[in-house]
């Protein structure tokens, strides 16, 4: 099986919502391997070309981050790539067979764009080379787009001279006088590749012109994956679908959970660890929902997931004194139920129910439970084969903060509330929460605090 997963844009740390896509892809890959398939998996690293809007407009996210952090864009990409890979390891996500960076494949991207240009699929403007979507009769088929109803600016950048509102940049030329850290010479001027071009080029490079599975988040469907398909099938020009199967993971709702001490944005895996949660508790929480269903994140949900996983570990860990044994009829029934669930569009909630049912079955010997745990963990990777219940209670590694510093921040927050600067007020509250301080707002605009 050839499988490609859209990787991160490494301009900042990936929050836990971003990580859902990789837990999903990993579970899919594990399930395929468990069923006997040999999977060749590719994940890209977008270190240039992704603009500040997924709708193909704004400035390059790496360039923005470089200005924000007063650092070299290459250094930023290296740091956040390293952080991302560390989070994969924490979540027991198997690394892909191939990591590929956009900046390592600029030459291939230019050659790909030259083929499109020579085939009459593109036109050039001062701002770069654009794909003419009107020449693709099937454009938007993945997203079932209402092309007639689209208006300029609704999905993609409004650029003077564009023939169609949905046309997208294959190559972006640097503006005159623009000082960019990442740019290359091309037949269409000095500049950088379009974001959509990168995934087409690198997936074909490492998986061949046609492959089996492409994964990503649902947010990629209307723009990024739609444009990948258009340019890839134009490039291949063989009348065949470029990819056989497209699988997309849904969002996780992070409202009310923005407490990252490092970014002030979404919750990070390291934030979970700081609060004492083993990262596999979060993986377990995600797998309790189907990958195509939206789910909610909250600290109460994390507590519930930890309690549920602990109950499983209580039974499976207690059975490990007995080596794995052959499965009798009752154990085989549980494994079959697990197999049916996983085989039914990766139905992980039902698969977890099968794991729970096995853990409660008094007919099973410890040797059978040990054997089943290995099978279950080969797909779900939630620790039933090797973790102990005590492993779920991490020692909390709060950032040191003194009482005087808390009071200073609380005074600043009260002032921000009085000035109706609620964004700053929320930012301070979330930061205090991340270091173990709970703020409670009282009537009259006064706030109190306590150690969590």
PDB file of N, CA and C in Angstrom, residues 56 62 69 72 81 83 95 103 108 110-111 116 146 154 171 205 229 305 326 331 355 359 382 409 418 420-421:
ATOM      1  N   UNK A  56      -4.829  30.225  -0.046  1.00  0.00           N
ATOM      2  CA  UNK A  56      -3.873  30.661  -1.058  1.00  0.00           C
ATOM      3  C   UNK A  56      -3.672  32.176  -1.083  1.00  0.00           C
ATOM      4  N   UNK A  62       6.412  30.691   7.114  1.00  0.00           N
ATOM      5  CA  UNK A  62       7.786  30.657   7.636  1.00  0.00           C
ATOM      6  C   UNK A  62       8.401  32.043   7.665  1.00  0.00           C
ATOM      7  N   UNK A  69       9.879  35.981  15.379  1.00  0.00           N
ATOM      8  CA  UNK A  69      10.834  35.445  16.349  1.00  0.00           C
ATOM      9  C   UNK A  69      12.242  35.983  16.157  1.00  0.00           C
ATOM     10  N   UNK A  72      16.282  33.098  11.771  1.00  0.00           N
ATOM     11  CA  UNK A  72      16.350  32.614  10.411  1.00  0.00           C
ATOM     12  C   UNK A  72      15.222  31.616  10.153  1.00  0.00           C
ATOM     13  N   UNK A  81      10.226  21.207  13.267  1.00  0.00           N
ATOM     14  CA  UNK A  81      10.231  19.832  12.757  1.00  0.00           C
ATOM     15  C   UNK A  81      10.662  18.878  13.861  1.00  0.00           C
ATOM     16  N   UNK A  83      10.415  19.374  17.100  1.00  0.00           N
ATOM     17  CA  UNK A  83       9.349  19.309  18.105  1.00  0.00           C
ATOM     18  C   UNK A  83       8.216  18.394  17.644  1.00  0.00           C
ATOM     19  N   UNK A  95       7.010   6.477  12.759  1.00  0.00           N
ATOM     20  CA  UNK A  95       7.542   7.400  11.762  1.00  0.00           C
ATOM     21  C   UNK A  95       7.295   6.849  10.358  1.00  0.00           C
ATOM     22  N   UNK A 103      11.749  22.179   0.743  1.00  0.00           N
ATOM     23  CA  UNK A 103      12.927  22.913   0.259  1.00  0.00           C
ATOM     24  C   UNK A 103      13.980  21.997  -0.356  1.00  0.00           C
ATOM     25  N   UNK A 108      12.582  19.614  -8.570  1.00  0.00           N
ATOM     26  CA  UNK A 108      11.511  18.747  -9.058  1.00  0.00           C
ATOM     27  C   UNK A 108      10.214  19.515  -9.235  1.00  0.00           C
ATOM     28  N   UNK A 110       9.911  22.728  -9.966  1.00  0.00           N
ATOM     29  CA  UNK A 110      10.027  23.572 -11.157  1.00  0.00           C
ATOM     30  C   UNK A 110       9.806  22.736 -12.412  1.00  0.00           C
ATOM     31  N   UNK A 111      10.396  21.545 -12.461  1.00  0.00           N
ATOM     32  CA  UNK A 111      10.207  20.674 -13.637  1.00  0.00           C
ATOM     33  C   UNK A 111       8.747  20.245 -13.784  1.00  0.00           C
ATOM     34  N   UNK A 116       3.338  21.338 -16.754  1.00  0.00           N
ATOM     35  CA  UNK A 116       1.990  21.925 -16.754  1.00  0.00           C
ATOM     36  C   UNK A 116       1.928  23.120 -17.694  1.00  0.00           C
ATOM     37  N   UNK A 146     -19.493  23.812  -5.881  1.00  0.00           N
ATOM     38  CA  UNK A 146     -20.444  24.535  -6.735  1.00  0.00           C
ATOM     39  C   UNK A 146     -19.659  25.625  -7.456  1.00  0.00           C
ATOM     40  N   UNK A 154     -13.808  34.302  -2.295  1.00  0.00           N
ATOM     41  CA  UNK A 154     -14.480  33.404  -1.365  1.00  0.00           C
ATOM     42  C   UNK A 154     -13.579  32.256  -0.957  1.00  0.00           C
ATOM     43  N   UNK A 171       3.421  28.674  -9.004  1.00  0.00           N
ATOM     44  CA  UNK A 171       4.683  29.311  -8.604  1.00  0.00           C
ATOM     45  C   UNK A 171       4.400  30.773  -8.288  1.00  0.00           C
ATOM     46  N   UNK A 205       6.998  11.550  -6.406  1.00  0.00           N
ATOM     47  CA  UNK A 205       8.431  11.218  -6.341  1.00  0.00           C
ATOM     48  C   UNK A 205       8.680   9.935  -5.570  1.00  0.00           C
ATOM     49  N   UNK A 229      -5.254  17.431  -6.823  1.00  0.00           N
ATOM     50  CA  UNK A 229      -5.822  16.528  -7.821  1.00  0.00           C
ATOM     51  C   UNK A 229      -5.777  17.166  -9.211  1.00  0.00           C
ATOM     52  N   UNK A 305     -11.077   9.921  30.131  1.00  0.00           N
ATOM     53  CA  UNK A 305     -10.278   9.012  29.315  1.00  0.00           C
ATOM     54  C   UNK A 305      -9.207   8.331  30.156  1.00  0.00           C
ATOM     55  N   UNK A 326      -2.143 -19.527  23.586  1.00  0.00           N
ATOM     56  CA  UNK A 326      -3.046 -19.706  22.445  1.00  0.00           C
ATOM     57  C   UNK A 326      -4.450 -19.243  22.820  1.00  0.00           C
ATOM     58  N   UNK A 331     -11.758 -16.228  23.576  1.00  0.00           N
ATOM     59  CA  UNK A 331     -10.794 -15.172  23.231  1.00  0.00           C
ATOM     60  C   UNK A 331     -10.828 -14.882  21.737  1.00  0.00           C
ATOM     61  N   UNK A 355     -12.190  -4.300  23.173  1.00  0.00           N
ATOM     62  CA  UNK A 355     -11.092  -4.421  24.144  1.00  0.00           C
ATOM     63  C   UNK A 355     -11.657  -4.447  25.566  1.00  0.00           C
ATOM     64  N   UNK A 359     -11.532  -7.441  28.464  1.00  0.00           N
ATOM     65  CA  UNK A 359     -10.948  -7.220  29.791  1.00  0.00           C
ATOM     66  C   UNK A 359     -11.887  -7.651  30.906  1.00  0.00           C
ATOM     67  N   UNK A 382      -2.382   1.978  22.635  1.00  0.00           N
ATOM     68  CA  UNK A 382      -2.802   2.711  23.836  1.00  0.00           C
ATOM     69  C   UNK A 382      -2.156   2.172  25.102  1.00  0.00           C
ATOM     70  N   UNK A 409       0.603  39.360  37.759  1.00  0.00           N
ATOM     71  CA  UNK A 409      -0.163  39.018  36.562  1.00  0.00           C
ATOM     72  C   UNK A 409      -1.657  39.206  36.787  1.00  0.00           C
ATOM     73  N   UNK A 418     -10.806  45.748  33.099  1.00  0.00           N
ATOM     74  CA  UNK A 418     -11.406  47.072  33.279  1.00  0.00           C
ATOM     75  C   UNK A 418     -11.365  47.875  31.983  1.00  0.00           C
ATOM     76  N   UNK A 420     -11.571  46.514  29.133  1.00  0.00           N
ATOM     77  CA  UNK A 420     -12.304  45.691  28.164  1.00  0.00           C
ATOM     78  C   UNK A 420     -11.388  45.069  27.111  1.00  0.00           C
ATOM     79  N   UNK A 421     -10.125  44.865  27.521  1.00  0.00           N
ATOM     80  CA  UNK A 421      -9.171  44.166  26.668  1.00  0.00           C
ATOM     81  C   UNK A 421      -9.269  42.678  27.015  1.00  0.00           C
TER      82      UNK A 421
END
